Short mmCIF file of C-alpha atoms and ligand atoms in Angstrom, two decimals:
data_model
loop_
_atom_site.label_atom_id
_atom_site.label_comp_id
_atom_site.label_asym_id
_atom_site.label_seq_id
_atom_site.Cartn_x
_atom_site.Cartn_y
_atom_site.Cartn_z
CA UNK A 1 -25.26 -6.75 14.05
CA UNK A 2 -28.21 -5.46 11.79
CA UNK A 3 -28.23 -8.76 9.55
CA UNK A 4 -27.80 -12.57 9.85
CA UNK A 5 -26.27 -14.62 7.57
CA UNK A 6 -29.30 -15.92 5.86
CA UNK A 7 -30.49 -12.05 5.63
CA UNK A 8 -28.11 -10.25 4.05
CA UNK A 9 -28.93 -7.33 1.61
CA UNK A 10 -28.13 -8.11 -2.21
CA UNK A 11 -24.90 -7.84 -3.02
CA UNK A 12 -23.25 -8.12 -0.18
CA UNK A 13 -19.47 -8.67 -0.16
CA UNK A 14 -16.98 -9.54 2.25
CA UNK A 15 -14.04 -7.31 3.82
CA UNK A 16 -11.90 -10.54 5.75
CA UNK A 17 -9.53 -9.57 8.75
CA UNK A 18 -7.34 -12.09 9.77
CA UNK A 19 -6.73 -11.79 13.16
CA UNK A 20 -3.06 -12.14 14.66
CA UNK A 21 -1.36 -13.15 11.57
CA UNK A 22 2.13 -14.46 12.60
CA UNK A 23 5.03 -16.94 11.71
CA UNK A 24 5.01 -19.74 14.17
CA UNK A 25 1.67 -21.12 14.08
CA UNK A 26 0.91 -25.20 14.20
CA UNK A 27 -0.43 -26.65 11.16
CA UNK A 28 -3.73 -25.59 10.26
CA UNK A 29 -3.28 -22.30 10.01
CA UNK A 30 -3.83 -20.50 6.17
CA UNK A 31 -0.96 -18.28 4.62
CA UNK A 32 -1.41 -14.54 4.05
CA UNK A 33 -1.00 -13.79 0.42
CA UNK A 34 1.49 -16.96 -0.14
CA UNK A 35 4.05 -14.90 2.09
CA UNK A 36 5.48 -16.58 4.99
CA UNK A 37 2.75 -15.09 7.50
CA UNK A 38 -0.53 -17.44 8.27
CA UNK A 39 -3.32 -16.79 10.43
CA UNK A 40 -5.92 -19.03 12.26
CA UNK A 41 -8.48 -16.51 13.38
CA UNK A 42 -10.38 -14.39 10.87
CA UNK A 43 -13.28 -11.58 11.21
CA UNK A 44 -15.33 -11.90 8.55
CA UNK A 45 -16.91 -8.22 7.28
CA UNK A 46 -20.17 -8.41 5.73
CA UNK A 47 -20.46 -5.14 3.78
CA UNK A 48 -23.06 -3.92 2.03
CA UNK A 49 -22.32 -0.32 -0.57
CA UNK A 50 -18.22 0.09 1.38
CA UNK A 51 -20.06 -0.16 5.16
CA UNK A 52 -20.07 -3.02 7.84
CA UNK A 53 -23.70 -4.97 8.08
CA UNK A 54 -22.93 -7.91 10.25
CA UNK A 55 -19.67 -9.46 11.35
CA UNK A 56 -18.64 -12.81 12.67
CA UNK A 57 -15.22 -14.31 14.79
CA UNK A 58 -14.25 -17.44 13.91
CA UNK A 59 -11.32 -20.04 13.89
CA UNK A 60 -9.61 -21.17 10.70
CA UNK A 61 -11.42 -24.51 11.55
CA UNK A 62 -15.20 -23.04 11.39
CA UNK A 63 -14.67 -20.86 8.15
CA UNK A 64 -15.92 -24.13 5.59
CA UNK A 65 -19.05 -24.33 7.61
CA UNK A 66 -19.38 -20.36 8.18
CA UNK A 67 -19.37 -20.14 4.04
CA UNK A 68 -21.62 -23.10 3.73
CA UNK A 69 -24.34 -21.58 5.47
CA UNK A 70 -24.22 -18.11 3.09
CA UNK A 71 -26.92 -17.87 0.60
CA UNK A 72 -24.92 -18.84 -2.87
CA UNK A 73 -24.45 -15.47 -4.00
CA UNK A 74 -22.92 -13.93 -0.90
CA UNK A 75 -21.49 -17.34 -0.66
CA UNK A 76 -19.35 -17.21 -3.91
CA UNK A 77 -18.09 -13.58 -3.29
CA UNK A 78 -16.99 -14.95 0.64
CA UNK A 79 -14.84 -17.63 -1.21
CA UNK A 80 -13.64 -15.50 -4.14
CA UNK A 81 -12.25 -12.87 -1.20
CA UNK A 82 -10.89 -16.24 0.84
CA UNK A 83 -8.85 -17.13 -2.01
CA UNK A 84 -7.58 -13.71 -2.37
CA UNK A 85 -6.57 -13.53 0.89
CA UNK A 86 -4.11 -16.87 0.18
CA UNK A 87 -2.85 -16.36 -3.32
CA UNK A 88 0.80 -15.97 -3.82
CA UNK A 89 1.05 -12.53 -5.51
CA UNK A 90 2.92 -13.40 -8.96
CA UNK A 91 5.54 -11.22 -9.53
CA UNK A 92 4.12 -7.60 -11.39
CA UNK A 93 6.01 -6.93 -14.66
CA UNK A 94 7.60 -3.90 -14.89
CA UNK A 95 7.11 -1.26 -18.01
CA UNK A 96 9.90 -2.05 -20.56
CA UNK A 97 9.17 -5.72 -20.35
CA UNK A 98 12.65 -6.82 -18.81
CA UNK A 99 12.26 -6.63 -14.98
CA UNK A 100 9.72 -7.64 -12.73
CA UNK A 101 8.92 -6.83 -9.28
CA UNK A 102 9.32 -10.10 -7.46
CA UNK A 103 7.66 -10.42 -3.30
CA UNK A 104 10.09 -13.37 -1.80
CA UNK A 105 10.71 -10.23 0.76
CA UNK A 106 9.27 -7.09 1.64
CA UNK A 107 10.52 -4.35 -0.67
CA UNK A 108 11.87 -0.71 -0.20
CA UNK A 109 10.95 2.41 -2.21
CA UNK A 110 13.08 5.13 -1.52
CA UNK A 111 11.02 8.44 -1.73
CA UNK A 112 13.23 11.01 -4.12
CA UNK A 113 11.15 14.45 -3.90
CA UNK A 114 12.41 17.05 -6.16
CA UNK A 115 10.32 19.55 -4.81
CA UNK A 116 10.62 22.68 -3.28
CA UNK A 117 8.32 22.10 -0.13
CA UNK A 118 8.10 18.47 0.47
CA UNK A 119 7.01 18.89 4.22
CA UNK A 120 10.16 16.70 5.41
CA UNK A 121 12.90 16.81 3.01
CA UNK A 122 11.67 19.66 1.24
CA UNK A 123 14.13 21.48 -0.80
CA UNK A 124 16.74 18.97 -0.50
CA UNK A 125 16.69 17.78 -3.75
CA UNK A 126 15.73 20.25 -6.16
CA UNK A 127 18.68 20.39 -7.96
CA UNK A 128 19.25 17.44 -10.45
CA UNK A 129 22.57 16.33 -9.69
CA UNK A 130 21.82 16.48 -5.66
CA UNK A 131 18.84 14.12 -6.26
CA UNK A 132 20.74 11.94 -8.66
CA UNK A 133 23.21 11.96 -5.40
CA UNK A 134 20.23 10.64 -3.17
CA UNK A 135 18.79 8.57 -5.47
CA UNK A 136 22.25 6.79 -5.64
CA UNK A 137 23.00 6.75 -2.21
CA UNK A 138 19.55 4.39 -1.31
CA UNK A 139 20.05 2.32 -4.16
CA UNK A 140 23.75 1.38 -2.34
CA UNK A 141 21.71 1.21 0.53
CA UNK A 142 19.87 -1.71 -0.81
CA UNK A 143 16.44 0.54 -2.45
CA UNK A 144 14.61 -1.89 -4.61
CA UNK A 145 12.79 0.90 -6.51
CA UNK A 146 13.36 4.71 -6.32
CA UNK A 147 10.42 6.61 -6.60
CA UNK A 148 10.46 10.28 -8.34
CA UNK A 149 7.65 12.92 -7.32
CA UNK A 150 8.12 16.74 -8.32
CA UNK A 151 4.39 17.47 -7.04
CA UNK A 152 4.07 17.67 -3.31
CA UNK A 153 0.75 16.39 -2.01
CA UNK A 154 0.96 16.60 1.76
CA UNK A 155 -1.69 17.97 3.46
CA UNK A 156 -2.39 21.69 2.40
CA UNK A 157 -0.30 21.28 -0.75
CA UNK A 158 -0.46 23.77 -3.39
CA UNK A 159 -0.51 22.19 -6.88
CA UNK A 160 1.70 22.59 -9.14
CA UNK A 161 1.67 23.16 -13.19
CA UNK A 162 2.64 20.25 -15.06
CA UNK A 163 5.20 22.00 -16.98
CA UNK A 164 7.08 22.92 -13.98
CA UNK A 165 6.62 19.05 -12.06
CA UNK A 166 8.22 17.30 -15.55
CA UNK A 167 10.83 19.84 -15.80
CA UNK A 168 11.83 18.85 -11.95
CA UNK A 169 11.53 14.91 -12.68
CA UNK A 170 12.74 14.34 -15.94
CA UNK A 171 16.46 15.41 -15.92
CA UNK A 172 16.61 12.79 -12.84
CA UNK A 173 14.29 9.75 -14.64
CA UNK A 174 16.41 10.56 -17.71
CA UNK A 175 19.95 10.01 -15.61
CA UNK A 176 18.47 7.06 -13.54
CA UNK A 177 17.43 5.03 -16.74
CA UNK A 178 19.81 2.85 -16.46
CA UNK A 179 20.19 2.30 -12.79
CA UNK A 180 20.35 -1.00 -11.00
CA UNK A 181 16.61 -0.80 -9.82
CA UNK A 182 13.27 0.68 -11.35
CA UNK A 183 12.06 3.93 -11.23
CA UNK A 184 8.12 5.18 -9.88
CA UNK A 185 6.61 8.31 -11.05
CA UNK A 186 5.02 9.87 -8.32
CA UNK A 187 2.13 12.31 -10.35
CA UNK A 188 -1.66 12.56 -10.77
CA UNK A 189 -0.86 13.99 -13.99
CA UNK A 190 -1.19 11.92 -17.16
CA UNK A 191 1.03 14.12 -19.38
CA UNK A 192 3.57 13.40 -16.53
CA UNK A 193 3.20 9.76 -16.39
CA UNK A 194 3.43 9.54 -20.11
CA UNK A 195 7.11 12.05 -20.06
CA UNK A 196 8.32 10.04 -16.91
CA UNK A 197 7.67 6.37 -19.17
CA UNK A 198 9.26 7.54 -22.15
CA UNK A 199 12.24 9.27 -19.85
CA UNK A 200 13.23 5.26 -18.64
CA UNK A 201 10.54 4.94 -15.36
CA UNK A 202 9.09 1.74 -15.06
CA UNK A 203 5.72 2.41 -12.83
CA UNK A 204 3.19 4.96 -11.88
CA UNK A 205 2.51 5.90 -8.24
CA UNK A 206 -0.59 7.73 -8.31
CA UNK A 207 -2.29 8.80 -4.88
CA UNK A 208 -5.49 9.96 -6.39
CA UNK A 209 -5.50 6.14 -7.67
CA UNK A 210 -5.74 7.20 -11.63
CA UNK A 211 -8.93 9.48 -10.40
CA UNK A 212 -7.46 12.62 -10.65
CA UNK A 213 -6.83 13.28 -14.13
CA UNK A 214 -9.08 12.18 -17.01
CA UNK A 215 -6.99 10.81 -19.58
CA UNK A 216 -4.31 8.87 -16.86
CA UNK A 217 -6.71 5.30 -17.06
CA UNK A 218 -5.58 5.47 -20.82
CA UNK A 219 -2.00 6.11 -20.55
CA UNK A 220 -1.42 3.10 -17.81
CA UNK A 221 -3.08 1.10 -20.09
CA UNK A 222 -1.45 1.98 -23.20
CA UNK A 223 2.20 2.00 -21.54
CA UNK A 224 1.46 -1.56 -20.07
CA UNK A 225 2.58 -0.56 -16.84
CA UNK A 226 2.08 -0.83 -13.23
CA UNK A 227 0.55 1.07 -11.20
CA UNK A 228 0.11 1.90 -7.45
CA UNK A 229 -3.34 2.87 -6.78
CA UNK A 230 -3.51 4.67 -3.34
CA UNK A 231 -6.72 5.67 -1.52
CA UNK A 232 -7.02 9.59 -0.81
CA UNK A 233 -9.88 11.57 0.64
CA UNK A 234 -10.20 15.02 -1.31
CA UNK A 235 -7.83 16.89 -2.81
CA UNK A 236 -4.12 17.78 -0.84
CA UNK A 237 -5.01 21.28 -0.16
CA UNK A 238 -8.33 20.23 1.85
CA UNK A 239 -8.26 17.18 3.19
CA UNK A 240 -7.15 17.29 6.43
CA UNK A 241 -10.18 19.49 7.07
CA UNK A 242 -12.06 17.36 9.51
CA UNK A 243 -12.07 13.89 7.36
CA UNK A 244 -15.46 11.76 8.69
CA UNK A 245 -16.22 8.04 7.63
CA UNK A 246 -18.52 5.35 8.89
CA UNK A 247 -16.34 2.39 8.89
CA UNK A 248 -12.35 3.50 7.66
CA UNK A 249 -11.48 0.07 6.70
CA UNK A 250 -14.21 -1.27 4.84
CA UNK A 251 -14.76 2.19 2.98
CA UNK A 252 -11.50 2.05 1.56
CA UNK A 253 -10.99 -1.38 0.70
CA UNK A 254 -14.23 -0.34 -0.82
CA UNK A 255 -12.56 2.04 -2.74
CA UNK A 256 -9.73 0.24 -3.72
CA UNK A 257 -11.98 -2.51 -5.03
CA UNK A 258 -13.86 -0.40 -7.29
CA UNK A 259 -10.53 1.59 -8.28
CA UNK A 260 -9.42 -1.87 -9.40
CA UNK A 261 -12.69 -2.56 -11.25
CA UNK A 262 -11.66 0.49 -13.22
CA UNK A 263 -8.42 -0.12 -13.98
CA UNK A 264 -9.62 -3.89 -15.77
CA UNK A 265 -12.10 -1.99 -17.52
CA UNK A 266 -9.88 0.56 -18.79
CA UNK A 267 -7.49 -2.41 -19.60
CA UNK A 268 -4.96 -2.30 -17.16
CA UNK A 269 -4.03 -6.01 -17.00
CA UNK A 270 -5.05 -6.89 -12.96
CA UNK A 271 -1.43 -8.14 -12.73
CA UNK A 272 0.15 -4.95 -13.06
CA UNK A 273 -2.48 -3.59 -9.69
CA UNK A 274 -1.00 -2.72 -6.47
CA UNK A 275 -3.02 -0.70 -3.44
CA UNK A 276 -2.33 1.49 -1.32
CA UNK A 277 -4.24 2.40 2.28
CA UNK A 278 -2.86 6.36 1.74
CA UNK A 279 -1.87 6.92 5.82
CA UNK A 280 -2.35 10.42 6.23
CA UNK A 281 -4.34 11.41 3.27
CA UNK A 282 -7.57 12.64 4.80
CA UNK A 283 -7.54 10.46 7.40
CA UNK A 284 -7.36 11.48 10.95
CA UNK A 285 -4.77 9.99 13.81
CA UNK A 286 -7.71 6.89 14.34
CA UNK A 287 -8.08 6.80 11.09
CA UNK A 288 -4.48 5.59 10.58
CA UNK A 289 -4.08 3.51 13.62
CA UNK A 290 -7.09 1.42 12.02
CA UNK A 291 -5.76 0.64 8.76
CA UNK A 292 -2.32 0.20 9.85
CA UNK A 293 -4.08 -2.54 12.57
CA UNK A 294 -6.70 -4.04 9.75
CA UNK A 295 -4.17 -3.70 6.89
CA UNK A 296 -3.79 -7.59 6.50
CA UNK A 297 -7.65 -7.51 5.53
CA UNK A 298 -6.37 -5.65 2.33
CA UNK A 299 -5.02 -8.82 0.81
CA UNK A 300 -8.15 -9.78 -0.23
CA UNK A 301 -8.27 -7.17 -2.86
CA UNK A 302 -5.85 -9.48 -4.22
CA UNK A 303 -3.36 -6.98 -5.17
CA UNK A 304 0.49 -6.76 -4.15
CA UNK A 305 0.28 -3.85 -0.73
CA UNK A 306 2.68 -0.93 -0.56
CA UNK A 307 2.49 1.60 2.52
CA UNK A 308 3.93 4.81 3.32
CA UNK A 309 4.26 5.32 7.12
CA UNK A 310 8.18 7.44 6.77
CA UNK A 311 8.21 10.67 9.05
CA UNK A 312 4.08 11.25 8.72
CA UNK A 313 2.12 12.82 10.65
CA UNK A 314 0.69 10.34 12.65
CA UNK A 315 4.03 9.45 14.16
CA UNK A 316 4.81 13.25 15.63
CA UNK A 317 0.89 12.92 17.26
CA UNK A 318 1.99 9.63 18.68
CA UNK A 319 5.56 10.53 19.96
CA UNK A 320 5.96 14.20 21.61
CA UNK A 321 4.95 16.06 18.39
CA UNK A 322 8.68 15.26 17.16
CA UNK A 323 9.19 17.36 13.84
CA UNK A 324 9.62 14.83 10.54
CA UNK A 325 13.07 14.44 10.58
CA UNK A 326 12.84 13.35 13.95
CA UNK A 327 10.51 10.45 13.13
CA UNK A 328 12.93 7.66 12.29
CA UNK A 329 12.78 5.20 14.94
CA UNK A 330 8.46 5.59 14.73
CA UNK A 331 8.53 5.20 11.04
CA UNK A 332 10.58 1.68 11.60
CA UNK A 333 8.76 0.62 14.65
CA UNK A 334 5.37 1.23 12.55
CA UNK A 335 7.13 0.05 9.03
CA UNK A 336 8.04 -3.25 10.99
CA UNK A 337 4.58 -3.24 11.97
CA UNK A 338 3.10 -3.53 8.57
CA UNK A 339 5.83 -5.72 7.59
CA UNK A 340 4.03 -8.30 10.07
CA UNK A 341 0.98 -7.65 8.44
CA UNK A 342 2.12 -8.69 5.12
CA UNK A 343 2.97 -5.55 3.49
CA UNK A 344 5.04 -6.18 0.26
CA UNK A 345 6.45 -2.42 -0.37
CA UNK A 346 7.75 0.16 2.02
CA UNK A 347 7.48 3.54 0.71
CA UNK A 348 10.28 5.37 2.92
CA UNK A 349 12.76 8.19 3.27
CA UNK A 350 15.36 6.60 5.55
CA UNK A 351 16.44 3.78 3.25
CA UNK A 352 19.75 2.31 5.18
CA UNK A 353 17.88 2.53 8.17
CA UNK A 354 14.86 0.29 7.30
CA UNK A 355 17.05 -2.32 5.31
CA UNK A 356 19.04 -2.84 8.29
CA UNK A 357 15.39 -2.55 10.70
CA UNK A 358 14.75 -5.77 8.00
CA UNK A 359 17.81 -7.92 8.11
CA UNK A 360 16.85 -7.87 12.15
CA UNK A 361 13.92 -8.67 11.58
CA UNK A 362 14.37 -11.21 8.97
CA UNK A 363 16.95 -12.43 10.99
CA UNK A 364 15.04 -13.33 13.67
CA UNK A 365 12.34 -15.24 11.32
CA UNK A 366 15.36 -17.48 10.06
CA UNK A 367 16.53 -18.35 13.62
CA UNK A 368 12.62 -19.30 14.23
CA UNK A 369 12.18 -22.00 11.28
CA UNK A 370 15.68 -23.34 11.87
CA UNK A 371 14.82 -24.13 15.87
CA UNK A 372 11.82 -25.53 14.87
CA UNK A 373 13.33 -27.77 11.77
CA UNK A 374 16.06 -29.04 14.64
CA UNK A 375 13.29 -29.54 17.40
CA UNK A 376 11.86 -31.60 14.29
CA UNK A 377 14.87 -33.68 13.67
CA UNK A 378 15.93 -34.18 16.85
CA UNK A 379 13.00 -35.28 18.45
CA UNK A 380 10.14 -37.67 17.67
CA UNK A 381 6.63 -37.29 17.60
CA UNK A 382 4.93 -37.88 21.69
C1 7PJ B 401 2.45 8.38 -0.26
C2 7PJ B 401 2.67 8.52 -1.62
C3 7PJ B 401 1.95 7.14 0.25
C4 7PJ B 401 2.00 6.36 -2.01
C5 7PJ B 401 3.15 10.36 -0.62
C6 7PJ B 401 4.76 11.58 2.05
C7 7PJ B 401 3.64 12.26 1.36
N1 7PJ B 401 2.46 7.51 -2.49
N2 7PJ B 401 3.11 9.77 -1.84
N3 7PJ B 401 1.74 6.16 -0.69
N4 7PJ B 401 2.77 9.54 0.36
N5 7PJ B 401 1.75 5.34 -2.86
O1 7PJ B 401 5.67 11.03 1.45
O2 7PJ B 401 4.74 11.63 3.29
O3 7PJ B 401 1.68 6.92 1.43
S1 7PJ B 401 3.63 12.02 -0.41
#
């Protein structure tokens, strides 16, 4: 492209694509985020301000003397990104100090709107003891967090007033205090996050990535808790109005790296961090095919990843315009699809569904390393 590696504008930092991560590779190959994935190709992203300067294939074998011929600066950030990219992710303490949220296996969030006009369950739920109902029916379905969001911010959403989105959530947080799993709060709004914390929840789910409201840096940081910072494009009422970027990927990793920079400087603890691609917020059908394709490259922010693919949009423009409650079998076939990316959170509606969509596939990942541990034994080496 525009630059070669001994030419690269100050500052330069890497977005890193592994290409083709999968299970079975030989040895050689370098693990995705400590999870059980590994991948021996990578495209390495020189970016330069969030957009793509010069880019490079290479094999898992070439990488030591790809970095060794970066100028040091550009050199460092490559390995600091490369590191990222391997790192286990340590389990994220929850608020409350007693649980964490641990990554052995990908984890489900069961999406609990009690909102009036959520664009595919809206309604349902409005009523306390129906959504206490829900919420209890995907934690028996194996939910390892329920998340509770009283604001609806699909596209051409009308906000709400905060008095009216705690009054919706907190008779719900309040009854699922004590539940078997945590609870999310699902608001931009600090005064929210703050009633949802004290009402038992144990995280913040925030799509405007603590931007949104002034004082909501402050309250993470005060409540020690986590925090899922999702990448958005404008504000829910207007921003599926023709959304335009250079280079999708690298823009919002980007994003998510200086939301992250924020958050430490705020003094939300870096352990507590996890990021979010935001499918479908201002992002156009392309759009979400390329993040859901270059997802894995978000585990260099060195962050936990959740995604919310369930019923979207994306999935009706891909499959006969089907209406959102007849997305289910798209939102597992592209939920799976992240799951072989990496992806350590599901954000879903169809709870049952995806934890059985998991066992398969988990399943079939068992059957793999015990055929290959008996090919081992059984054999010796020719
Ligand atoms: C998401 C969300 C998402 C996170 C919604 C819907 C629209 N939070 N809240 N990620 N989507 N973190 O559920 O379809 O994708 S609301």
């Amino acid at each position: 492209m525009k630059h070669s590696a001994g030419d690269l504008p100050k500052g330069t930092d890497f977005v890193l694509l592994p290409l083709a991560p999968a299970r079975d590779l030989p040895a050689g190959a370098m693990p995705l985020a400590g999870g059980p994935l590994a991948f021996a190709h990578l495209r390495a992203i020189a970016i330069s301000e969030g957009r793509p300067v010069a880019s490079r294939e290479m094999p898992s074998s070439e990488i030591a003397s790809w970095l060794a011929a970066l100028p040091p600066p550009a050199r460092a950030r490559a390995e600091r990104r490369l590191d990222a990219l391997q790192a286990p992710r340590p389990p994220v303490p929850l608020a409350g100090g007693k649980r964490t949220l641990g990554f052995a296996r990908p984890l489900v969030m069961g999406i609990l709107n009690v909102t009036p006009d959520s664009f595919s369950d809206g309604g349902r739920f409005v009523d306390p003891a129906r959504a206490l109902a829900q919420a209890q029916a995907m934690i028996a379905a194996g939910a390892d967090i329920i998340d509770v969001g009283g604001e609806s911010t699909r596209p051409g959403a009308r906000p709400v007033w905060e008095e009216e989105e705690r009054e919706r959530i907190l008779p719900v947080i309040e009854a699922l205090a004590d539940a078997a799993v945590p609870v999310s709060v699902d608001t931009r709004h600090a005064r929210v996050m703050e009633a949802a914390l004290d009402a038992g929840a144990a995280m913040v789910n925030d799509v405007s990535a603590l931007t949104h409201d002034p004082d909501s840096l402050a309250v993470v940081a005060a409540r020690d808790c986590p925090v899922v910072l999702m990448h958005a494009r404008g504000e829910p009422q207007r921003m599926q109005d023709n959304p335009a970027y250079e280079d999708v990927l690298t823009e919002v990793f980007a994003y998510l790296d200086a939301r992250i920079r924020a958050c430490e400087a705020a003094g939300i603890a870096r352990e507590r961090l996890i990021v979010d691609p935001g499918i479908g917020f201002g992002k156009t059908l392309r759009h979400n095919l390329t993040l859901l394709n270059g997802l894995a490259a978000l585990h260099a922010l060195g962050a936990p990843l959740l995604v919310g693919v369930s019923r979207k949009r994306f999935i009706g423009a891909l499959a006969r315009e089907e209406v959102p409650a007849r997305r289910l079998a798209g939102s597992l076939a592209a939920a799976l699809a992240a799951v072989d990316k990496g992806v350590q959170i599901l954000r879903v509606h169809d709870v049952a569904e995806t934890v059985q969509a998991l066992a398969v596939h988990q399943g079939l990942i068992d059957g793999l390393l015990m055929d290959r541990a008996a090919v081992a034994a059984a054999t010796r080496p020719c």
